[in-house]
PDB file of C-alpha atoms and ligand atoms in Angstrom:
ATOM      1  CA  MET D   1     -93.712  72.841 -70.663  1.00  0.00           C
ATOM      2  CA  ILE D   2     -94.640  69.285 -69.725  1.00  0.00           C
ATOM      3  CA  LYS D   3     -96.146  68.352 -66.353  1.00  0.00           C
ATOM      4  CA  VAL D   4     -96.392  64.821 -65.089  1.00  0.00           C
ATOM      5  CA  LYS D   5     -98.496  63.560 -62.233  1.00  0.00           C
ATOM      6  CA  ASN D   6     -97.848  60.224 -60.482  1.00  0.00           C
ATOM      7  CA  ILE D   7     -95.154  59.268 -62.979  1.00  0.00           C
ATOM      8  CA  LYS D   8     -93.402  56.983 -60.467  1.00  0.00           C
ATOM      9  CA  ASN D   9     -96.384  54.719 -60.423  1.00  0.00           C
ATOM     10  CA  ILE D  10     -96.343  54.154 -64.168  1.00  0.00           C
ATOM     11  CA  SER D  11     -93.586  51.605 -64.284  1.00  0.00           C
ATOM     12  CA  LYS D  12     -95.119  49.768 -61.330  1.00  0.00           C
ATOM     13  CA  MET D  13     -98.417  49.649 -63.176  1.00  0.00           C
ATOM     14  CA  ALA D  14     -96.623  48.494 -66.363  1.00  0.00           C
ATOM     15  CA  HIS D  15     -95.139  45.636 -64.376  1.00  0.00           C
ATOM     16  CA  ALA D  16     -98.607  44.615 -63.205  1.00  0.00           C
ATOM     17  CA  VAL D  17    -100.011  44.604 -66.709  1.00  0.00           C
ATOM     18  CA  PHE D  18     -97.356  42.227 -68.021  1.00  0.00           C
ATOM     19  CA  SER D  19     -96.394  40.064 -65.039  1.00  0.00           C
ATOM     20  CA  GLY D  20     -99.685  39.133 -63.355  1.00  0.00           C
ATOM     21  CA  GLY D  21    -103.483  39.234 -63.438  1.00  0.00           C
ATOM     22  CA  ASP D  22    -104.810  40.314 -66.764  1.00  0.00           C
ATOM     23  CA  THR D  23    -101.580  39.176 -68.411  1.00  0.00           C
ATOM     24  CA  LEU D  24    -102.449  39.631 -72.045  1.00  0.00           C
ATOM     25  CA  ARG D  25    -103.790  43.074 -71.863  1.00  0.00           C
ATOM     26  CA  PRO D  26    -101.573  45.562 -73.638  1.00  0.00           C
ATOM     27  CA  PHE D  27    -100.328  48.640 -71.838  1.00  0.00           C
ATOM     28  CA  THR D  28    -103.224  50.918 -72.735  1.00  0.00           C
ATOM     29  CA  VAL D  29    -102.799  54.647 -73.204  1.00  0.00           C
ATOM     30  CA  ALA D  30    -105.769  56.963 -73.783  1.00  0.00           C
ATOM     31  CA  VAL D  31    -105.113  60.258 -75.401  1.00  0.00           C
ATOM     32  CA  GLU D  32    -107.534  62.864 -74.075  1.00  0.00           C
ATOM     33  CA  GLY D  33    -108.054  66.608 -74.411  1.00  0.00           C
ATOM     34  CA  ASN D  34    -110.573  69.083 -75.678  1.00  0.00           C
ATOM     35  CA  VAL D  35    -112.063  68.963 -79.200  1.00  0.00           C
ATOM     36  CA  GLY D  36    -109.333  70.417 -81.370  1.00  0.00           C
ATOM     37  CA  SER D  37    -106.537  69.727 -78.916  1.00  0.00           C
ATOM     38  CA  GLY D  38    -104.552  67.692 -81.467  1.00  0.00           C
ATOM     39  CA  LYS D  39    -105.231  64.139 -80.469  1.00  0.00           C
ATOM     40  CA  THR D  40    -105.228  62.827 -84.042  1.00  0.00           C
ATOM     41  CA  THR D  41    -101.908  64.532 -84.742  1.00  0.00           C
ATOM     42  CA  PHE D  42    -100.440  63.024 -81.629  1.00  0.00           C
ATOM     43  CA  LEU D  43    -101.560  59.600 -82.700  1.00  0.00           C
ATOM     44  CA  GLU D  44    -100.135  60.006 -86.153  1.00  0.00           C
ATOM     45  CA  HIS D  45     -96.690  60.650 -84.557  1.00  0.00           C
ATOM     46  CA  PHE D  46     -96.751  57.265 -82.793  1.00  0.00           C
ATOM     47  CA  ASN D  47     -98.200  55.366 -85.709  1.00  0.00           C
ATOM     48  CA  LYS D  48     -94.709  54.628 -87.083  1.00  0.00           C
ATOM     49  CA  ASN D  49     -93.740  52.628 -83.992  1.00  0.00           C
ATOM     50  CA  ASP D  50     -93.823  48.809 -84.460  1.00  0.00           C
ATOM     51  CA  ASN D  51     -94.565  48.284 -80.757  1.00  0.00           C
ATOM     52  CA  VAL D  52     -97.747  50.446 -80.773  1.00  0.00           C
ATOM     53  CA  ALA D  53    -101.152  49.761 -82.164  1.00  0.00           C
ATOM     54  CA  VAL D  54    -102.876  53.105 -82.748  1.00  0.00           C
ATOM     55  CA  PHE D  55    -106.669  53.498 -82.684  1.00  0.00           C
ATOM     56  CA  ALA D  56    -108.052  56.717 -84.010  1.00  0.00           C
ATOM     57  CA  GLU D  57    -111.469  57.715 -82.782  1.00  0.00           C
ATOM     58  CA  PRO D  58    -114.271  55.881 -84.597  1.00  0.00           C
ATOM     59  CA  ILE D  59    -115.764  59.157 -85.842  1.00  0.00           C
ATOM     60  CA  ASP D  60    -116.574  57.682 -89.282  1.00  0.00           C
ATOM     61  CA  MET D  61    -118.859  55.210 -87.645  1.00  0.00           C
ATOM     62  CA  TRP D  62    -120.604  58.044 -85.792  1.00  0.00           C
ATOM     63  CA  ARG D  63    -121.155  59.712 -89.165  1.00  0.00           C
ATOM     64  CA  ASN D  64    -122.664  56.546 -90.665  1.00  0.00           C
ATOM     65  CA  CYS D  65    -124.655  54.255 -88.437  1.00  0.00           C
ATOM     66  CA  ASP D  66    -126.678  52.328 -90.934  1.00  0.00           C
ATOM     67  CA  GLY D  67    -126.783  55.457 -93.101  1.00  0.00           C
ATOM     68  CA  TYR D  68    -127.520  57.913 -90.243  1.00  0.00           C
ATOM     69  CA  ASN D  69    -125.029  60.656 -89.432  1.00  0.00           C
ATOM     70  CA  LEU D  70    -125.496  60.633 -85.642  1.00  0.00           C
ATOM     71  CA  LEU D  71    -122.858  63.307 -85.087  1.00  0.00           C
ATOM     72  CA  GLU D  72    -124.733  65.709 -87.288  1.00  0.00           C
ATOM     73  CA  LEU D  73    -128.096  64.784 -85.837  1.00  0.00           C
ATOM     74  CA  MET D  74    -126.732  65.435 -82.384  1.00  0.00           C
ATOM     75  CA  TYR D  75    -125.354  68.878 -83.226  1.00  0.00           C
ATOM     76  CA  ASN D  76    -128.471  69.877 -85.168  1.00  0.00           C
ATOM     77  CA  ASP D  77    -130.929  68.834 -82.518  1.00  0.00           C
ATOM     78  CA  PRO D  78    -129.001  67.975 -79.300  1.00  0.00           C
ATOM     79  CA  LYS D  79    -132.084  67.623 -77.070  1.00  0.00           C
ATOM     80  CA  LYS D  80    -133.491  64.933 -79.283  1.00  0.00           C
ATOM     81  CA  TRP D  81    -130.282  63.054 -80.263  1.00  0.00           C
ATOM     82  CA  SER D  82    -127.752  63.396 -77.415  1.00  0.00           C
ATOM     83  CA  PHE D  83    -128.757  60.100 -75.793  1.00  0.00           C
ATOM     84  CA  THR D  84    -128.819  58.200 -79.078  1.00  0.00           C
ATOM     85  CA  PHE D  85    -125.450  59.632 -79.989  1.00  0.00           C
ATOM     86  CA  GLN D  86    -123.743  58.950 -76.704  1.00  0.00           C
ATOM     87  CA  SER D  87    -125.153  55.369 -76.635  1.00  0.00           C
ATOM     88  CA  TYR D  88    -123.429  54.753 -79.933  1.00  0.00           C
ATOM     89  CA  VAL D  89    -120.211  56.473 -78.877  1.00  0.00           C
ATOM     90  CA  GLN D  90    -120.170  54.170 -75.797  1.00  0.00           C
ATOM     91  CA  LEU D  91    -120.616  51.037 -77.940  1.00  0.00           C
ATOM     92  CA  THR D  92    -117.904  52.028 -80.478  1.00  0.00           C
ATOM     93  CA  MET D  93    -115.513  52.951 -77.706  1.00  0.00           C
ATOM     94  CA  LEU D  94    -116.062  49.645 -75.997  1.00  0.00           C
ATOM     95  CA  ARG D  95    -115.183  47.948 -79.312  1.00  0.00           C
ATOM     96  CA  GLN D  96    -111.972  49.945 -79.503  1.00  0.00           C
ATOM     97  CA  HIS D  97    -111.002  48.957 -75.992  1.00  0.00           C
ATOM     98  CA  GLN D  98    -111.640  45.299 -76.690  1.00  0.00           C
ATOM     99  CA  LYS D  99    -109.901  45.002 -80.057  1.00  0.00           C
ATOM    100  CA  LYS D 100    -107.205  42.344 -79.822  1.00  0.00           C
ATOM    101  CA  ILE D 101    -103.723  43.428 -80.910  1.00  0.00           C
ATOM    102  CA  LYS D 102    -100.318  41.792 -81.113  1.00  0.00           C
ATOM    103  CA  GLU D 103     -98.335  44.876 -80.101  1.00  0.00           C
ATOM    104  CA  PRO D 104     -97.548  45.443 -76.407  1.00  0.00           C
ATOM    105  CA  VAL D 105     -98.847  49.074 -76.368  1.00  0.00           C
ATOM    106  CA  LYS D 106    -102.262  50.270 -77.371  1.00  0.00           C
ATOM    107  CA  LEU D 107    -102.709  53.974 -77.996  1.00  0.00           C
ATOM    108  CA  MET D 108    -106.308  55.163 -78.230  1.00  0.00           C
ATOM    109  CA  GLU D 109    -107.836  58.478 -79.257  1.00  0.00           C
ATOM    110  CA  ARG D 110    -110.187  58.974 -76.281  1.00  0.00           C
ATOM    111  CA  SER D 111    -111.856  56.277 -74.263  1.00  0.00           C
ATOM    112  CA  LEU D 112    -115.061  55.159 -72.600  1.00  0.00           C
ATOM    113  CA  TYR D 113    -114.055  57.430 -69.765  1.00  0.00           C
ATOM    114  CA  SER D 114    -113.925  60.744 -71.524  1.00  0.00           C
ATOM    115  CA  ALA D 115    -117.205  59.992 -73.357  1.00  0.00           C
ATOM    116  CA  ARG D 116    -118.956  59.577 -70.038  1.00  0.00           C
ATOM    117  CA  TYR D 117    -116.919  61.985 -67.786  1.00  0.00           C
ATOM    118  CA  CYS D 118    -116.759  64.935 -70.296  1.00  0.00           C
ATOM    119  CA  PHE D 119    -119.484  64.692 -72.923  1.00  0.00           C
ATOM    120  CA  VAL D 120    -122.304  63.047 -71.111  1.00  0.00           C
ATOM    121  CA  GLU D 121    -121.412  65.243 -68.138  1.00  0.00           C
ATOM    122  CA  LYS D 122    -121.747  68.358 -70.267  1.00  0.00           C
ATOM    123  CA  MET D 123    -125.029  67.223 -71.894  1.00  0.00           C
ATOM    124  CA  SER D 124    -126.386  66.468 -68.430  1.00  0.00           C
ATOM    125  CA  ARG D 125    -125.402  69.838 -67.089  1.00  0.00           C
ATOM    126  CA  ASP D 126    -127.000  71.554 -70.075  1.00  0.00           C
ATOM    127  CA  ASN D 127    -130.248  69.565 -69.681  1.00  0.00           C
ATOM    128  CA  LEU D 128    -129.774  68.134 -73.158  1.00  0.00           C
ATOM    129  CA  MET D 129    -129.988  64.671 -71.656  1.00  0.00           C
ATOM    130  CA  PRO D 130    -132.622  64.082 -68.992  1.00  0.00           C
ATOM    131  CA  GLY D 131    -131.624  62.354 -65.720  1.00  0.00           C
ATOM    132  CA  ALA D 132    -133.325  59.106 -66.776  1.00  0.00           C
ATOM    133  CA  SER D 133    -131.191  58.835 -69.940  1.00  0.00           C
ATOM    134  CA  VAL D 134    -127.999  59.597 -68.050  1.00  0.00           C
ATOM    135  CA  ALA D 135    -128.974  56.874 -65.596  1.00  0.00           C
ATOM    136  CA  VAL D 136    -129.297  54.342 -68.430  1.00  0.00           C
ATOM    137  CA  ILE D 137    -125.895  55.397 -69.901  1.00  0.00           C
ATOM    138  CA  ASP D 138    -124.431  55.060 -66.407  1.00  0.00           C
ATOM    139  CA  GLU D 139    -125.765  51.607 -65.846  1.00  0.00           C
ATOM    140  CA  TRP D 140    -124.211  50.456 -69.105  1.00  0.00           C
ATOM    141  CA  PHE D 141    -121.012  52.282 -68.322  1.00  0.00           C
ATOM    142  CA  LYS D 142    -120.747  50.690 -64.885  1.00  0.00           C
ATOM    143  CA  TYR D 143    -121.259  47.267 -66.334  1.00  0.00           C
ATOM    144  CA  ILE D 144    -118.988  47.455 -69.346  1.00  0.00           C
ATOM    145  CA  THR D 145    -116.119  49.016 -67.419  1.00  0.00           C
ATOM    146  CA  THR D 146    -115.945  45.803 -65.424  1.00  0.00           C
ATOM    147  CA  LEU D 147    -115.319  43.824 -68.630  1.00  0.00           C
ATOM    148  CA  ASP D 148    -111.896  42.703 -69.711  1.00  0.00           C
ATOM    149  CA  HIS D 149    -109.708  45.072 -71.706  1.00  0.00           C
ATOM    150  CA  THR D 150    -111.563  48.230 -70.673  1.00  0.00           C
ATOM    151  CA  LYS D 151    -108.945  49.486 -68.307  1.00  0.00           C
ATOM    152  CA  VAL D 152    -106.644  52.375 -69.128  1.00  0.00           C
ATOM    153  CA  ASP D 153    -103.101  52.389 -67.706  1.00  0.00           C
ATOM    154  CA  LEU D 154    -102.140  55.947 -68.593  1.00  0.00           C
ATOM    155  CA  PHE D 155    -103.938  59.085 -69.702  1.00  0.00           C
ATOM    156  CA  VAL D 156    -102.106  61.565 -71.841  1.00  0.00           C
ATOM    157  CA  TYR D 157    -103.847  64.881 -71.405  1.00  0.00           C
ATOM    158  CA  LEU D 158    -103.209  67.247 -74.314  1.00  0.00           C
ATOM    159  CA  ARG D 159    -103.898  70.458 -72.407  1.00  0.00           C
ATOM    160  CA  THR D 160    -104.862  73.461 -74.532  1.00  0.00           C
ATOM    161  CA  SER D 161    -106.358  76.842 -73.775  1.00  0.00           C
ATOM    162  CA  PRO D 162    -109.969  76.841 -74.959  1.00  0.00           C
ATOM    163  CA  GLU D 163    -109.106  79.746 -77.335  1.00  0.00           C
ATOM    164  CA  VAL D 164    -106.458  77.708 -79.178  1.00  0.00           C
ATOM    165  CA  ALA D 165    -108.787  74.644 -79.368  1.00  0.00           C
ATOM    166  CA  TYR D 166    -111.602  76.792 -80.721  1.00  0.00           C
ATOM    167  CA  GLU D 167    -109.322  78.411 -83.316  1.00  0.00           C
ATOM    168  CA  ARG D 168    -108.273  74.992 -84.576  1.00  0.00           C
ATOM    169  CA  ILE D 169    -111.928  73.818 -84.811  1.00  0.00           C
ATOM    170  CA  LEU D 170    -112.789  76.887 -86.954  1.00  0.00           C
ATOM    171  CA  LYS D 171    -109.766  76.305 -89.105  1.00  0.00           C
ATOM    172  CA  ARG D 172    -110.397  72.609 -89.869  1.00  0.00           C
ATOM    173  CA  ASN D 173    -114.096  73.406 -90.516  1.00  0.00           C
ATOM    174  CA  ARG D 174    -115.640  69.928 -89.888  1.00  0.00           C
ATOM    175  CA  SER D 175    -119.057  70.188 -91.390  1.00  0.00           C
ATOM    176  CA  GLU D 176    -120.957  68.787 -88.346  1.00  0.00           C
ATOM    177  CA  GLU D 177    -119.230  71.289 -85.985  1.00  0.00           C
ATOM    178  CA  LYS D 178    -120.467  74.472 -87.694  1.00  0.00           C
ATOM    179  CA  THR D 179    -122.771  75.220 -84.801  1.00  0.00           C
ATOM    180  CA  VAL D 180    -120.112  74.782 -82.057  1.00  0.00           C
ATOM    181  CA  ALA D 181    -119.751  77.938 -79.999  1.00  0.00           C
ATOM    182  CA  TYR D 182    -116.756  79.143 -78.098  1.00  0.00           C
ATOM    183  CA  GLN D 183    -118.727  78.812 -74.799  1.00  0.00           C
ATOM    184  CA  TYR D 184    -119.233  75.119 -75.453  1.00  0.00           C
ATOM    185  CA  ILE D 185    -115.473  74.558 -75.942  1.00  0.00           C
ATOM    186  CA  LYS D 186    -114.722  76.641 -72.850  1.00  0.00           C
ATOM    187  CA  SER D 187    -117.115  74.513 -70.716  1.00  0.00           C
ATOM    188  CA  LEU D 188    -115.705  71.269 -72.156  1.00  0.00           C
ATOM    189  CA  HIS D 189    -112.236  72.627 -71.269  1.00  0.00           C
ATOM    190  CA  ASP D 190    -113.246  73.158 -67.635  1.00  0.00           C
ATOM    191  CA  ILE D 191    -114.664  69.712 -67.449  1.00  0.00           C
ATOM    192  CA  HIS D 192    -111.439  68.139 -68.780  1.00  0.00           C
ATOM    193  CA  GLU D 193    -109.421  70.234 -66.342  1.00  0.00           C
ATOM    194  CA  ASP D 194    -111.527  69.124 -63.423  1.00  0.00           C
ATOM    195  CA  TRP D 195    -111.271  65.528 -64.386  1.00  0.00           C
ATOM    196  CA  LEU D 196    -107.622  65.149 -65.466  1.00  0.00           C
ATOM    197  CA  TYR D 197    -105.805  68.133 -64.001  1.00  0.00           C
ATOM    198  CA  HIS D 198    -107.456  69.164 -60.728  1.00  0.00           C
ATOM    199  CA  LYS D 199    -108.871  65.642 -60.304  1.00  0.00           C
ATOM    200  CA  THR D 200    -111.984  66.924 -58.605  1.00  0.00           C
ATOM    201  CA  LEU D 201    -114.564  65.509 -61.014  1.00  0.00           C
ATOM    202  CA  HIS D 202    -115.257  61.776 -61.265  1.00  0.00           C
ATOM    203  CA  LYS D 203    -112.542  59.230 -60.835  1.00  0.00           C
ATOM    204  CA  CYS D 204    -109.186  59.379 -62.456  1.00  0.00           C
ATOM    205  CA  THR D 205    -108.353  55.748 -62.708  1.00  0.00           C
ATOM    206  CA  ALA D 206    -104.750  55.981 -64.066  1.00  0.00           C
ATOM    207  CA  PRO D 207    -101.754  58.247 -63.855  1.00  0.00           C
ATOM    208  CA  VAL D 208    -101.933  61.390 -66.102  1.00  0.00           C
ATOM    209  CA  ILE D 209     -99.157  62.873 -68.271  1.00  0.00           C
ATOM    210  CA  VAL D 210     -99.948  66.545 -69.084  1.00  0.00           C
ATOM    211  CA  LEU D 211     -98.561  68.035 -72.283  1.00  0.00           C
ATOM    212  CA  ASN D 212     -98.715  71.658 -73.393  1.00  0.00           C
ATOM    213  CA  ALA D 213    -100.763  71.147 -76.532  1.00  0.00           C
ATOM    214  CA  ASP D 214    -101.066  74.843 -77.311  1.00  0.00           C
ATOM    215  CA  LEU D 215     -97.690  74.547 -78.974  1.00  0.00           C
ATOM    216  CA  ASP D 216     -97.557  74.855 -82.702  1.00  0.00           C
ATOM    217  CA  ARG D 217     -97.373  71.680 -84.836  1.00  0.00           C
ATOM    218  CA  SER D 218     -93.815  72.423 -85.859  1.00  0.00           C
ATOM    219  CA  VAL D 219     -92.555  72.393 -82.168  1.00  0.00           C
ATOM    220  CA  ILE D 220     -94.891  69.890 -80.603  1.00  0.00           C
ATOM    221  CA  GLU D 221     -93.119  66.835 -82.105  1.00  0.00           C
ATOM    222  CA  GLU D 222     -90.197  67.567 -79.790  1.00  0.00           C
ATOM    223  CA  GLU D 223     -92.558  67.657 -76.846  1.00  0.00           C
ATOM    224  CA  TYR D 224     -93.950  64.222 -77.762  1.00  0.00           C
ATOM    225  CA  GLU D 225     -90.455  62.802 -78.053  1.00  0.00           C
ATOM    226  CA  LYS D 226     -89.460  63.933 -74.587  1.00  0.00           C
ATOM    227  CA  PHE D 227     -92.222  61.805 -73.208  1.00  0.00           C
ATOM    228  CA  GLU D 228     -91.946  58.784 -75.498  1.00  0.00           C
ATOM    229  CA  PRO D 229     -90.293  56.477 -72.976  1.00  0.00           C
ATOM    230  CA  HIS D 230     -93.276  56.856 -70.639  1.00  0.00           C
ATOM    231  CA  ILE D 231     -95.915  56.721 -73.321  1.00  0.00           C
ATOM    232  CA  LEU D 232     -94.440  53.716 -74.945  1.00  0.00           C
ATOM    233  CA  ASN D 233     -93.811  52.219 -71.601  1.00  0.00           C
ATOM    234  CA  LYS D 234     -90.234  51.149 -72.024  1.00  0.00           C
ATOM    235  CA  THR D 235     -90.296  49.269 -68.727  1.00  0.00           C
ATOM    236  CA  ALA D 236     -93.152  47.090 -70.002  1.00  0.00           C
ATOM    237  CA  LEU D 237     -91.404  46.493 -73.321  1.00  0.00           C
ATOM    238  CA  GLU D 238     -88.166  45.488 -71.577  1.00  0.00           C
ATOM    239  CA  LEU D 239     -90.017  43.070 -69.300  1.00  0.00           C
ATOM    240  CA  LYS D 240     -91.805  41.592 -72.328  1.00  0.00           C
ATOM    241  CA  MET D 241     -88.628  41.097 -74.289  1.00  0.00           C
ATOM    242  CA  ALA D 242     -86.615  39.687 -71.353  1.00  0.00           C
TER     243      ALA D 242
HETATM  244  P1  TTP R   1    -113.035  64.695 -80.222  1.00  0.00           P
HETATM  245  O1  TTP R   1    -113.299  63.310 -79.535  1.00  0.00           O
HETATM  246  O2  TTP R   1    -112.584  65.709 -79.232  1.00  0.00           O
HETATM  247  O3  TTP R   1    -112.044  64.479 -81.355  1.00  0.00           O
HETATM  248  P2  TTP R   1    -111.305  65.547 -82.344  1.00  0.00           P
HETATM  249  O4  TTP R   1    -110.856  64.765 -83.579  1.00  0.00           O
HETATM  250  O5  TTP R   1    -112.272  66.709 -82.575  1.00  0.00           O
HETATM  251  O6  TTP R   1    -110.090  66.003 -81.501  1.00  0.00           O
HETATM  252  P3  TTP R   1    -108.619  66.353 -82.003  1.00  0.00           P
HETATM  253  O7  TTP R   1    -108.738  67.543 -82.795  1.00  0.00           O
HETATM  254  O8  TTP R   1    -107.916  66.578 -80.653  1.00  0.00           O
HETATM  255  O9  TTP R   1    -108.095  65.194 -82.757  1.00  0.00           O
HETATM  256  O10 TTP R   1    -114.371  65.088 -80.824  1.00  0.00           O
HETATM  257  C1  TTP R   1    -114.932  64.646 -82.029  1.00  0.00           C
HETATM  258  C2  TTP R   1    -116.352  65.162 -82.204  1.00  0.00           C
HETATM  259  O11 TTP R   1    -117.258  64.370 -81.562  1.00  0.00           O
HETATM  260  C3  TTP R   1    -116.475  66.548 -81.569  1.00  0.00           C
HETATM  261  O12 TTP R   1    -117.455  67.266 -82.369  1.00  0.00           O
HETATM  262  C4  TTP R   1    -117.126  66.205 -80.238  1.00  0.00           C
HETATM  263  C5  TTP R   1    -117.904  65.017 -80.512  1.00  0.00           C
HETATM  264  N1  TTP R   1    -118.019  64.090 -79.358  1.00  0.00           N
HETATM  265  C6  TTP R   1    -119.242  64.123 -78.605  1.00  0.00           C
HETATM  266  O13 TTP R   1    -120.095  64.861 -78.787  1.00  0.00           O
HETATM  267  N2  TTP R   1    -119.354  63.130 -77.611  1.00  0.00           N
HETATM  268  C7  TTP R   1    -118.409  62.227 -77.321  1.00  0.00           C
HETATM  269  O14 TTP R   1    -118.567  61.409 -76.415  1.00  0.00           O
HETATM  270  C8  TTP R   1    -117.119  62.320 -78.054  1.00  0.00           C
HETATM  271  C9  TTP R   1    -116.032  61.341 -77.706  1.00  0.00           C
HETATM  272  C10 TTP R   1    -117.034  63.240 -79.059  1.00  0.00           C
HETATM  273 MG1   MG R   2    -109.231  63.724 -83.804  1.00  0.00          MG
END
């Protein structure tokens, strides 16, 4: 089942992107969802399309910042490294948002917004990041989200049950994620839900398409295809080609 919220506004927003204001900004879609929800698989599906520039999450940079594996440091000693890690995530995400492309649609795995609204949120709730550190991240966040090319026009929320996401994480067995517990994934799930589904947490700055990402890989491609016209923003493409 696919659920859409505010879909009527999407074509209006697409028109704004290409016909006024920040004219050269591509229609920007951020793919969000819990760890293990299938964001990378989703991106791979759209990689074949000539009108779309796909940006996978910069996880390799998080694993090697001048030789330091910040992702691993964070999981091994979250109290010590959460702030360092999230500072770097914020920088690398900003770079993804600002990368210039020639295609009219930019599809990103995550965004500045989920880094702040889901992960920093979780670390703050768990007292892994003290208030003063959250305040510094927030000051940067508030400033950089006023910069050009940091806006998102559409969120695609790959909605999973925490059980399915957790099973996938166990199965893929990423070395840094050995210590991830089910309870962590359940709490991150609740935070994603409150942000993108119930819209009770933080600001949701763009329409949200909700996909049932519990579906098996063999079936989910069909689900993606049903939503392709909205995700690829056919209205914007038509305007651009007119
Ligand atoms: P995800 O960004 O959820 O990416 P993924 O590849 O695990 O998701 P999918 O299976 O849907 O493709 O998480 C990547 C890892 O980075 C994960 O261990 C969580 C961690 N992370 C943080 O700790 N803080 C952050 O701000 C982000 C974006 C990720
Ligand atoms: Mg991924």
